[in-house]
Structures are given as C-alpha cells and as structure tokens.
Short mmCIF file of C-alpha atoms in Angstrom, two decimals:
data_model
loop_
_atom_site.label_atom_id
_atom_site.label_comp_id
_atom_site.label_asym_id
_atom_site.label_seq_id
_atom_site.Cartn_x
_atom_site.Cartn_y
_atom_site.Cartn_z
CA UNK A 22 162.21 98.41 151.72
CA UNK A 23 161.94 99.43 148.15
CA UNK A 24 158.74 99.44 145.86
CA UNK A 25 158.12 100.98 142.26
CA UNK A 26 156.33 103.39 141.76
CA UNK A 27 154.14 104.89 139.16
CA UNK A 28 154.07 108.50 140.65
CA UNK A 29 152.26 110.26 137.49
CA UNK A 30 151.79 109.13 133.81
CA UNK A 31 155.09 108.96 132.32
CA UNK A 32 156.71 108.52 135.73
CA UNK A 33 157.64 105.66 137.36
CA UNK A 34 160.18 105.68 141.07
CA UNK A 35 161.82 103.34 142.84
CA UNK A 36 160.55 104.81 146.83
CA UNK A 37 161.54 103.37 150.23
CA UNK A 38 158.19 102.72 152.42
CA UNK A 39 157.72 101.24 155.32
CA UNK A 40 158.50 96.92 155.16
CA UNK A 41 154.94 95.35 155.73
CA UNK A 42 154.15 92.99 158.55
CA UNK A 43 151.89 90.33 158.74
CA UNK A 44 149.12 90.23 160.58
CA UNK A 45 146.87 86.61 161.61
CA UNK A 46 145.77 84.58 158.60
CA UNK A 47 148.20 86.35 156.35
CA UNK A 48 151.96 85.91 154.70
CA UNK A 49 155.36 87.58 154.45
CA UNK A 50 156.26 86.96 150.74
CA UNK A 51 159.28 88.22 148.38
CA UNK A 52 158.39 88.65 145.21
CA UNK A 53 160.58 86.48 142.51
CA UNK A 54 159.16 87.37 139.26
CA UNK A 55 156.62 90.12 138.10
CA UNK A 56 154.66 90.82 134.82
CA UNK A 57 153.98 93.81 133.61
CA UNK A 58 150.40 93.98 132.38
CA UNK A 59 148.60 95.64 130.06
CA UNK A 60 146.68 97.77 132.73
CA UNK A 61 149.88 98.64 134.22
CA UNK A 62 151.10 99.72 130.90
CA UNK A 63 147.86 101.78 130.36
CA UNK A 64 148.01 103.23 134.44
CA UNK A 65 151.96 104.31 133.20
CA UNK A 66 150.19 106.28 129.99
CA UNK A 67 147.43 107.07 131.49
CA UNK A 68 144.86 105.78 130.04
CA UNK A 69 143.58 103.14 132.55
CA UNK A 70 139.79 103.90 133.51
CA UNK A 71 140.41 102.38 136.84
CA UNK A 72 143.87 103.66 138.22
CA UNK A 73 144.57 106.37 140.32
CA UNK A 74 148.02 107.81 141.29
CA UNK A 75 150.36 107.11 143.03
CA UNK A 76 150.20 103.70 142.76
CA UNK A 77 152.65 100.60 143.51
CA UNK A 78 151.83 98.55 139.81
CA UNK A 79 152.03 94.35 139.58
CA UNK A 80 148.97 91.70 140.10
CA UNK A 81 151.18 89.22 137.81
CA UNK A 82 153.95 87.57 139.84
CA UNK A 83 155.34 84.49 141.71
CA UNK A 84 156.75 84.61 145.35
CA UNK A 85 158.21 82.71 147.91
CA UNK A 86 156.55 82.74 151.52
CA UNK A 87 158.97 84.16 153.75
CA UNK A 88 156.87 84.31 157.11
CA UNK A 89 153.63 82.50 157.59
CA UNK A 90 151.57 81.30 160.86
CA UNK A 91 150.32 77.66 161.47
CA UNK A 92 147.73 77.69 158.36
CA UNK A 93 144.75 75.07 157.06
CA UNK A 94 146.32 75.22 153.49
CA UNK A 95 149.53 73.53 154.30
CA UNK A 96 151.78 76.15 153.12
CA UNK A 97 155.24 76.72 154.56
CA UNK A 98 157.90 78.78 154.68
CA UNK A 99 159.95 78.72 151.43
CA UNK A 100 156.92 77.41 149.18
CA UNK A 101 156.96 79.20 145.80
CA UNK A 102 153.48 80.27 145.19
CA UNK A 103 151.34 83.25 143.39
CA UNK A 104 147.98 84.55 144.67
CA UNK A 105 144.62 85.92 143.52
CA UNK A 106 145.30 89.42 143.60
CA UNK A 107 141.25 90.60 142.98
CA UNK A 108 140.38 91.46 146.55
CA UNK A 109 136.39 91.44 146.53
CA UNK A 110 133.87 92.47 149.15
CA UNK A 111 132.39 89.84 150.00
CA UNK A 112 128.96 91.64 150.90
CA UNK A 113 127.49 93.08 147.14
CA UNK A 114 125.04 91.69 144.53
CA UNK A 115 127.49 89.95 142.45
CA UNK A 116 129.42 88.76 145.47
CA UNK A 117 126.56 87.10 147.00
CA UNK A 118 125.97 85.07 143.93
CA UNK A 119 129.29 83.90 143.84
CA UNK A 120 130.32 86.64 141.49
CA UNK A 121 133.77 87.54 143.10
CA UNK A 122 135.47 88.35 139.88
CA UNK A 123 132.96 90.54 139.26
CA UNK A 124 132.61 92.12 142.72
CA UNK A 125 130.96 95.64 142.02
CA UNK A 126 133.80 96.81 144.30
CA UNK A 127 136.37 94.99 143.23
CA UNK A 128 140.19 96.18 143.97
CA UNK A 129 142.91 94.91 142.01
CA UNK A 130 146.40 95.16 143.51
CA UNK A 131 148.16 97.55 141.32
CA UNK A 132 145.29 99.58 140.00
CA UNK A 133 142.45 100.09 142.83
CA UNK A 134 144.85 99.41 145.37
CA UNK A 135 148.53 98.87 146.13
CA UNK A 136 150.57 95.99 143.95
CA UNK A 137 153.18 93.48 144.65
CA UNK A 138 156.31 95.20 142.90
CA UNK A 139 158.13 95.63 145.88
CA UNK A 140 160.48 93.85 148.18
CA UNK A 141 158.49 92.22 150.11
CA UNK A 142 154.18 92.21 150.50
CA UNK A 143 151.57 90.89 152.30
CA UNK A 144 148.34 88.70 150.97
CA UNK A 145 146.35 86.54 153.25
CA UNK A 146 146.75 83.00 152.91
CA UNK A 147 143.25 82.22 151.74
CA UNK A 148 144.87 84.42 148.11
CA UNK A 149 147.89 82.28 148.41
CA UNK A 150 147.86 79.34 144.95
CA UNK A 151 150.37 76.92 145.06
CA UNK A 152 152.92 76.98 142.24
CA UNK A 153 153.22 72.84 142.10
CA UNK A 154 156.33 72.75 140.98
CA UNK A 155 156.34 75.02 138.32
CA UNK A 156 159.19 77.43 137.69
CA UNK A 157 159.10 81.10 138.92
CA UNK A 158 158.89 82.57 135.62
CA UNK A 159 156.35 80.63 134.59
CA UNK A 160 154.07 80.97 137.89
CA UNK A 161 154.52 84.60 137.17
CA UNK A 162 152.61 84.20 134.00
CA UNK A 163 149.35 82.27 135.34
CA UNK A 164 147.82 85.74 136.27
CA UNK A 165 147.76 86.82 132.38
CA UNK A 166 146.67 82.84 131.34
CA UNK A 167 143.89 82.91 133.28
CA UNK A 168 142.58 86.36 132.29
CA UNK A 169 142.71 84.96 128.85
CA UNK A 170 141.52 81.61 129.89
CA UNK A 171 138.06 83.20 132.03
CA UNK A 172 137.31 84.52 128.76
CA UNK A 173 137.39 81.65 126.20
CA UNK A 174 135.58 79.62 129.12
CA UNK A 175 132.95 82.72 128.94
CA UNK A 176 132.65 82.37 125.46
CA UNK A 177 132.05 78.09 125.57
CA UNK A 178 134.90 77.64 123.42
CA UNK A 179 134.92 73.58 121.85
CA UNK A 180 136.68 71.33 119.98
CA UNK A 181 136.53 72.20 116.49
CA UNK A 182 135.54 75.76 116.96
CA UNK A 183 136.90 78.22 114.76
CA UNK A 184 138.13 81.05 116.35
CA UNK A 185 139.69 84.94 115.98
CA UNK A 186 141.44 86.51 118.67
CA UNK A 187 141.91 90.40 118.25
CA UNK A 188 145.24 91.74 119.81
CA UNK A 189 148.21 89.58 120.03
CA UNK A 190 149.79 91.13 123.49
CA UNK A 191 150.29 88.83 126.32
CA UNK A 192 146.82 88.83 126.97
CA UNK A 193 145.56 87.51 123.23
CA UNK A 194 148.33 85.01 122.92
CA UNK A 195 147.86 83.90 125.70
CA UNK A 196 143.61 83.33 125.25
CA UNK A 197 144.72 81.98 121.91
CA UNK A 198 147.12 79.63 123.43
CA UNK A 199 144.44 78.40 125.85
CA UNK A 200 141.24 78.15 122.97
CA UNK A 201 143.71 76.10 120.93
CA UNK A 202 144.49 73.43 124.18
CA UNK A 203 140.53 73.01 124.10
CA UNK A 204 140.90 71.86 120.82
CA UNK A 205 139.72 74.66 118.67
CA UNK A 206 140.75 75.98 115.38
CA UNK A 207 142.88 79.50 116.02
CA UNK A 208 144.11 82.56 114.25
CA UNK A 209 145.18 85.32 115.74
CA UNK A 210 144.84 89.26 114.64
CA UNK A 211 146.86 92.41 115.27
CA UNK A 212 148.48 95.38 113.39
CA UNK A 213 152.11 94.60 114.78
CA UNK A 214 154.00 91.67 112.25
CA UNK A 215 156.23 91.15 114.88
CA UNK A 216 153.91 90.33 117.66
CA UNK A 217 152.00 87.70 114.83
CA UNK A 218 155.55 86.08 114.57
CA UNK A 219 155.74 85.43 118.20
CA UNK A 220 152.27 84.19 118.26
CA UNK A 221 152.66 81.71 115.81
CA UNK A 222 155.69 79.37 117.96
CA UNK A 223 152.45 78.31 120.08
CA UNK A 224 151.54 76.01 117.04
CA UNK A 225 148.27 78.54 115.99
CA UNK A 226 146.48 78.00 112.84
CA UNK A 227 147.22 81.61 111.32
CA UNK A 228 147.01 85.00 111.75
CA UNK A 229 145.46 87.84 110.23
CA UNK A 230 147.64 90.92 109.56
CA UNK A 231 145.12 93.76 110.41
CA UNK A 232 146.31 96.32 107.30
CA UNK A 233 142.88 97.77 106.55
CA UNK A 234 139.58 97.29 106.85
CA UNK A 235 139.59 95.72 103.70
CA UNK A 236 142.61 93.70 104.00
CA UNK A 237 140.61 92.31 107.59
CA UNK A 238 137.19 91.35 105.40
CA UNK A 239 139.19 89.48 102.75
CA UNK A 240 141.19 87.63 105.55
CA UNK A 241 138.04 86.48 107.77
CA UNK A 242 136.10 85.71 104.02
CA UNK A 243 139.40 83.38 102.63
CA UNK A 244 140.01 81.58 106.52
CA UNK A 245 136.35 81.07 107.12
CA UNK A 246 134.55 80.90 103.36
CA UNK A 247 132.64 83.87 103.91
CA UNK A 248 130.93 82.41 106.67
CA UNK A 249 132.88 84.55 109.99
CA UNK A 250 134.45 82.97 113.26
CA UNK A 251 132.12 80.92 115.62
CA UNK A 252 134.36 82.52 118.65
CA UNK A 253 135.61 86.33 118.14
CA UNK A 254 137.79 87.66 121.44
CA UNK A 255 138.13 90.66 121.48
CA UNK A 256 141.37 91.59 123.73
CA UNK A 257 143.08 94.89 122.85
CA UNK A 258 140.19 97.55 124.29
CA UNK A 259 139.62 99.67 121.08
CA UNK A 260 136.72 100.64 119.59
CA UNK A 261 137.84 99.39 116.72
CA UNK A 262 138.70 95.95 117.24
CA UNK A 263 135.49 95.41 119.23
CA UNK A 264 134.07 96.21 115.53
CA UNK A 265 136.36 93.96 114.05
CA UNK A 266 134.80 91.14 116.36
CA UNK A 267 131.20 91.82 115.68
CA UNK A 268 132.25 91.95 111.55
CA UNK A 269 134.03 88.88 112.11
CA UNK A 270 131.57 86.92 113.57
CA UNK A 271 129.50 84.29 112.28
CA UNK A 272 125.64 84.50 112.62
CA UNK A 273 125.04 83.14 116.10
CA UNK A 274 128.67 83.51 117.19
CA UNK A 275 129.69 84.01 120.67
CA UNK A 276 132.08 87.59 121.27
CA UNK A 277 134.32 87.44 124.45
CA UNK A 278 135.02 90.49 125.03
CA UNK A 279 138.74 91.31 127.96
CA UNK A 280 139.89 94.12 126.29
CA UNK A 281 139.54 97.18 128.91
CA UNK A 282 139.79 100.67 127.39
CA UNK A 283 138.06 104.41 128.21
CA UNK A 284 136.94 104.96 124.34
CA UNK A 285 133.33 105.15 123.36
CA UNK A 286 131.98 103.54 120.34
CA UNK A 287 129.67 104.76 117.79
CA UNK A 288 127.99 101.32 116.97
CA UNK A 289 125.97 99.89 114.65
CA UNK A 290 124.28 97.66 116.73
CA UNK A 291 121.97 96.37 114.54
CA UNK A 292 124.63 93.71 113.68
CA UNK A 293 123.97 92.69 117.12
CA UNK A 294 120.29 91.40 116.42
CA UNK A 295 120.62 90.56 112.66
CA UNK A 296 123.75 87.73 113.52
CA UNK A 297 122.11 87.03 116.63
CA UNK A 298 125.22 87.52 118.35
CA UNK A 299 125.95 86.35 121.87
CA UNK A 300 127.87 88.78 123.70
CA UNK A 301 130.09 88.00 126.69
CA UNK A 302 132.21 89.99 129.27
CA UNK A 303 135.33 88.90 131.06
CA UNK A 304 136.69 89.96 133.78
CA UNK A 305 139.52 89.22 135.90
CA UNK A 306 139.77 85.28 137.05
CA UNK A 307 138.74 82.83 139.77
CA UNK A 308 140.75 81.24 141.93
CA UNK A 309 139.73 77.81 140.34
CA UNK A 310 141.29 79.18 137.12
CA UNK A 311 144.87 79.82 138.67
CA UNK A 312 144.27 76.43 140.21
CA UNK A 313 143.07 74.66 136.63
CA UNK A 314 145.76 76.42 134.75
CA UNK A 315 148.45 75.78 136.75
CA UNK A 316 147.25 71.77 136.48
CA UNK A 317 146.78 72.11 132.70
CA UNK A 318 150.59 73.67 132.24
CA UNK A 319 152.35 70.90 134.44
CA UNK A 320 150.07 67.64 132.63
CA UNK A 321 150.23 69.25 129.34
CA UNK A 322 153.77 70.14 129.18
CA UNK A 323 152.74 73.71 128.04
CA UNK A 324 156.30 75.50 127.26
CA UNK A 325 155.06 79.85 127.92
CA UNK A 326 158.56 80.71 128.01
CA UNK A 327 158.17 82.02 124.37
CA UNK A 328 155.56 85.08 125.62
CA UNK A 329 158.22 86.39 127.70
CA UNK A 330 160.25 88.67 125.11
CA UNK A 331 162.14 91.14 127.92
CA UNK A 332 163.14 90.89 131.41
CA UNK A 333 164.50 93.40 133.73
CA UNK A 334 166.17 93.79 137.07
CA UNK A 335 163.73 95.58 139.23
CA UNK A 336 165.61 98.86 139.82
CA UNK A 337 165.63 99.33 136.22
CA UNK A 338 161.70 100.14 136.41
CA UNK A 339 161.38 103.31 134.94
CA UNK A 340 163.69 101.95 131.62
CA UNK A 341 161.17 98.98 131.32
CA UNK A 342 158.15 101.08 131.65
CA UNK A 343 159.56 103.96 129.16
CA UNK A 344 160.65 100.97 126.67
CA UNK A 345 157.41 99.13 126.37
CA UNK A 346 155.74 101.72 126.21
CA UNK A 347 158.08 102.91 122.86
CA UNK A 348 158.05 99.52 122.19
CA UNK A 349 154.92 97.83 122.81
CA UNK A 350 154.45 96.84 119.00
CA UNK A 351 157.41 94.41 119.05
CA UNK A 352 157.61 93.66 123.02
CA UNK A 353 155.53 91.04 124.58
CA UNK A 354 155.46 90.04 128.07
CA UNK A 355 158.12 92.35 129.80
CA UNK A 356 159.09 91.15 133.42
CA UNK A 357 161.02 91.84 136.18
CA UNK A 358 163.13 89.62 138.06
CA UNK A 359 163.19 90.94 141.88
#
C-alpha cells in the first residue's frame, strides 16, 4: 500500500510498505479525510521538539472500518469513525492517576510513532470514536477541536468571560470557536490579516491585529478598559506570544497555554506573582472530549466547514506540505482527501 512520508525536513514521499493486518481487539480502517496539523507542519520544517525521522505524519482524520472482529463497542464494518490517536502507557505516574493525556510516555501517531496518512492502518477498537452521523470532513476535524477544547476546559472558561486567544491557525480558531459556545466573550490575535478574516465567519467578538508591541497594548487597553483578558490562550508556541498572554492578562487571570514550540524564553516572571496569574498546560485530549465534541457539533448545529481553506488528493503530499508551509499565513486547515 502507499503511505506519505516525511523522509527529512523539507521532504515529504509517497513509499509503498507493507499493508497492515489486524490483530485481536483491533481494526482494518481506510482513511477518508486527514488534517494536517500544526506539529506535522513543524516535523516537515523541522522544528517539532518531539519528531523524529522518517516518519508517516496524520493524528487528525476520519475513517471507515474496513475489517473488524466481534467487538463490545458495537462497531461494524463500514461505520465512519475517528480514534484517539495518543497511545499512553498505561503503567507511569500520570497514567495511574488517570492522566493519559499526559502520559510521561506518551506517543502520538505521526510524531512519536507512525500516523494514519496511508491507505489503510490499524488502531485497536478501544481508540475507535464513533462519528454519529457526522460528515467525513468534519469528523476529520474533531482531533484539532478538542486540542483546542482540553485547553479552554483547563483554563475554566464561563459564560461571560472575556477572553484572548493568541494564534489564529486551526488550532486558535478552533479554541476560540469552542470558548465562545461556552458563552464567553472572544477576540482573537495573530500577525496574519487574512487568517483574522477567516476567524471572524465563526461569529467572534473581534480580533486584535498583532502589528507591534504597541499596537497589541492599545488593543487589549481599548477591548478590555485597561483592565486585560480574564482567559489568555496562548496557541502559536512562541516566546513571544506566551508574553503577549501574560501582558494581556488580567490580575488573577487564568493562561492556557497549547502552543508547542523548542524556543526558550527570557521571562520576566515577576508578572507571574504580581497578577497572581494562574497558569495552565494543555495537552493533547481525552477520549471524553472527542466524545463531547462530537455531541456538541451534531446538537448545536456547529457549521467547521469554514476552517478548512485547502484540500488535496493524497498523492499530491509533498505540494501540500511545500505550500503551507510558503503559505501558512493565509492557509488554514489544509487536508487531504484519501
């Protein structure tokens, strides 16, 4: 069969391996759709902390079952479904507490271990999420949502909140998207006008044109009356918009921070203890979030068709990789359809 390939940075193949087979308590599935995330993007320049080469890239995509075994979950063959594609240990610290997300060994498919762009993989059932009806495309995009979505739940985020998300790639439209169905108050922030544009069709309360540091002070002053953001998210992986989070911030604001990046930061962090700022990590999703969101877009209506600004056949991989990357200032979600 055929799977893509990120061989080096800069590189990406199309190679023919070896056509999985399932073993007990797992499932044959071809892939339908398939995001390409920001990780991936950063494993094809090179700058993801976690990825080594070569690697098969996707954790973002919807299937449909194509062999599985007599299983408790009810799933059959020809069910359109996604997975959780965070395989944990099941035997560390955080694992033991229920941590799984945060498993201190965690492998994601596509970075710490092989990904689903290919033909055809293999995920034990106990991954496997049903899509309930949703749409392929859309299933595709749950991965991303719930990223987003872990993190604004980190954070507490409430009806009436006012709230900043840094970074408007898939990833920070799509935590916006999910603070504002909790009922807050959102804007949105990024250095790219035309990524602000797309943000705004998910009926956001602004955005924040990132021009300077001083054009950013006088934005967060005029939105908030000088007081900051009770919710800054921080989901680009810069040094810099970390800072911009902490500046924005109200005294005794919560930070989410999902942004993954391999800079250091010379901080200030006095700031930390003078706002009294409550600082929260994200990462990766539970299963219960896939489950939630995929609930919350079918009773809610939510239209996410709007994030997706590119799609691609899957031989083209090496085009789609080479143009986001050119492109990544006016390119949102870029997918492939298998």
């Amino acid at each position: 069969m055929k799977a893509m390939t990120i061989v080096k940075p800069g590189q990406v193949e199309i190679r023919e391996i070896e056509k999985p087979v399932p073993g007990k308590n797992e499932a044959l599935l071809r892939p339908l759709y398939g995001g390409i995330c920001g990780s991936d993007l950063s494993s094809y320049r090179g700058t993801n902390a976690y990825m080594a080469y070569p690697r098969i890239p996707g954790h973002e995509f919807s299937c449909e079952i194509v062999e599985i075994g007599e299983n408790d979950r009810g799933f059959k063959v020809g069910d359109i479904v996604t997975a959780n594609p965070y395989f944990n240990c099941g035997k560390c610290y955080s694992c033991r507490r229920g941590l799984v997300n945060a498993c201190m060994s965690n492998q994601t498919m596509g970075v710490q271990r092989e990904g689903g762009f290919s033909e055809y993989m293999v995920m034990p059932v106990e991954r496997l999420i049903s899509g309930k009806g949703l749409d392929a495309k859309t299933l595709a995009l749950i991965e991303p949502f719930c990223i987003g979505y872990h993190g604004i739940q980190r954070a507490g985020v409430k009806a009436g909140d006012k709230v900043l998300v840094v970074g408007a790639g898939t990833i920070g439209v799509l935590a916006a998207i999910a603070a504002k169905a909790r009922g807050a108050q959102v804007w949105i922030c990024d250095v790219a006008p035309k990524k602000l544009e797309y943000a705004m069709k998910f009926g956001l309360n602004g955005t924040v044109l990132n021009e300077s540091p001083e054009a950013f002070r006088a934005a967060v002053d005029s939105i908030t009356d000088g007081n900051g953001f009770d919710v800054t998210v921080e989901a680009v992986g810069l040094p810099s918009t970390l800072q911009n989070c902490l500046d924005a911030a109200c005294f005794g604001a919560r930070v989410a921070v999902i942004g993954v990046g391999k800079h250091n930061i010379d901080l200030d962090f006095t700031i930390i203890q003078k706002k009294e700022l409550n600082i929260f990590g994200s990462r990766n999703a539970l299963t219960r979030d896939f489950e939630e969101l995929i609930d919350v877009v079918r009773t809610q209506g939510l239209d996410l068709s709007g994030v997706i600004t590119n799609v691609y056949p899957f031989d083209e991989a090496a085009k789609a990789f080479e143009d986001f990357s050119q492109n990544a200032g006016s390119m949102l979600k870029v997918m492939f359809e298998f």
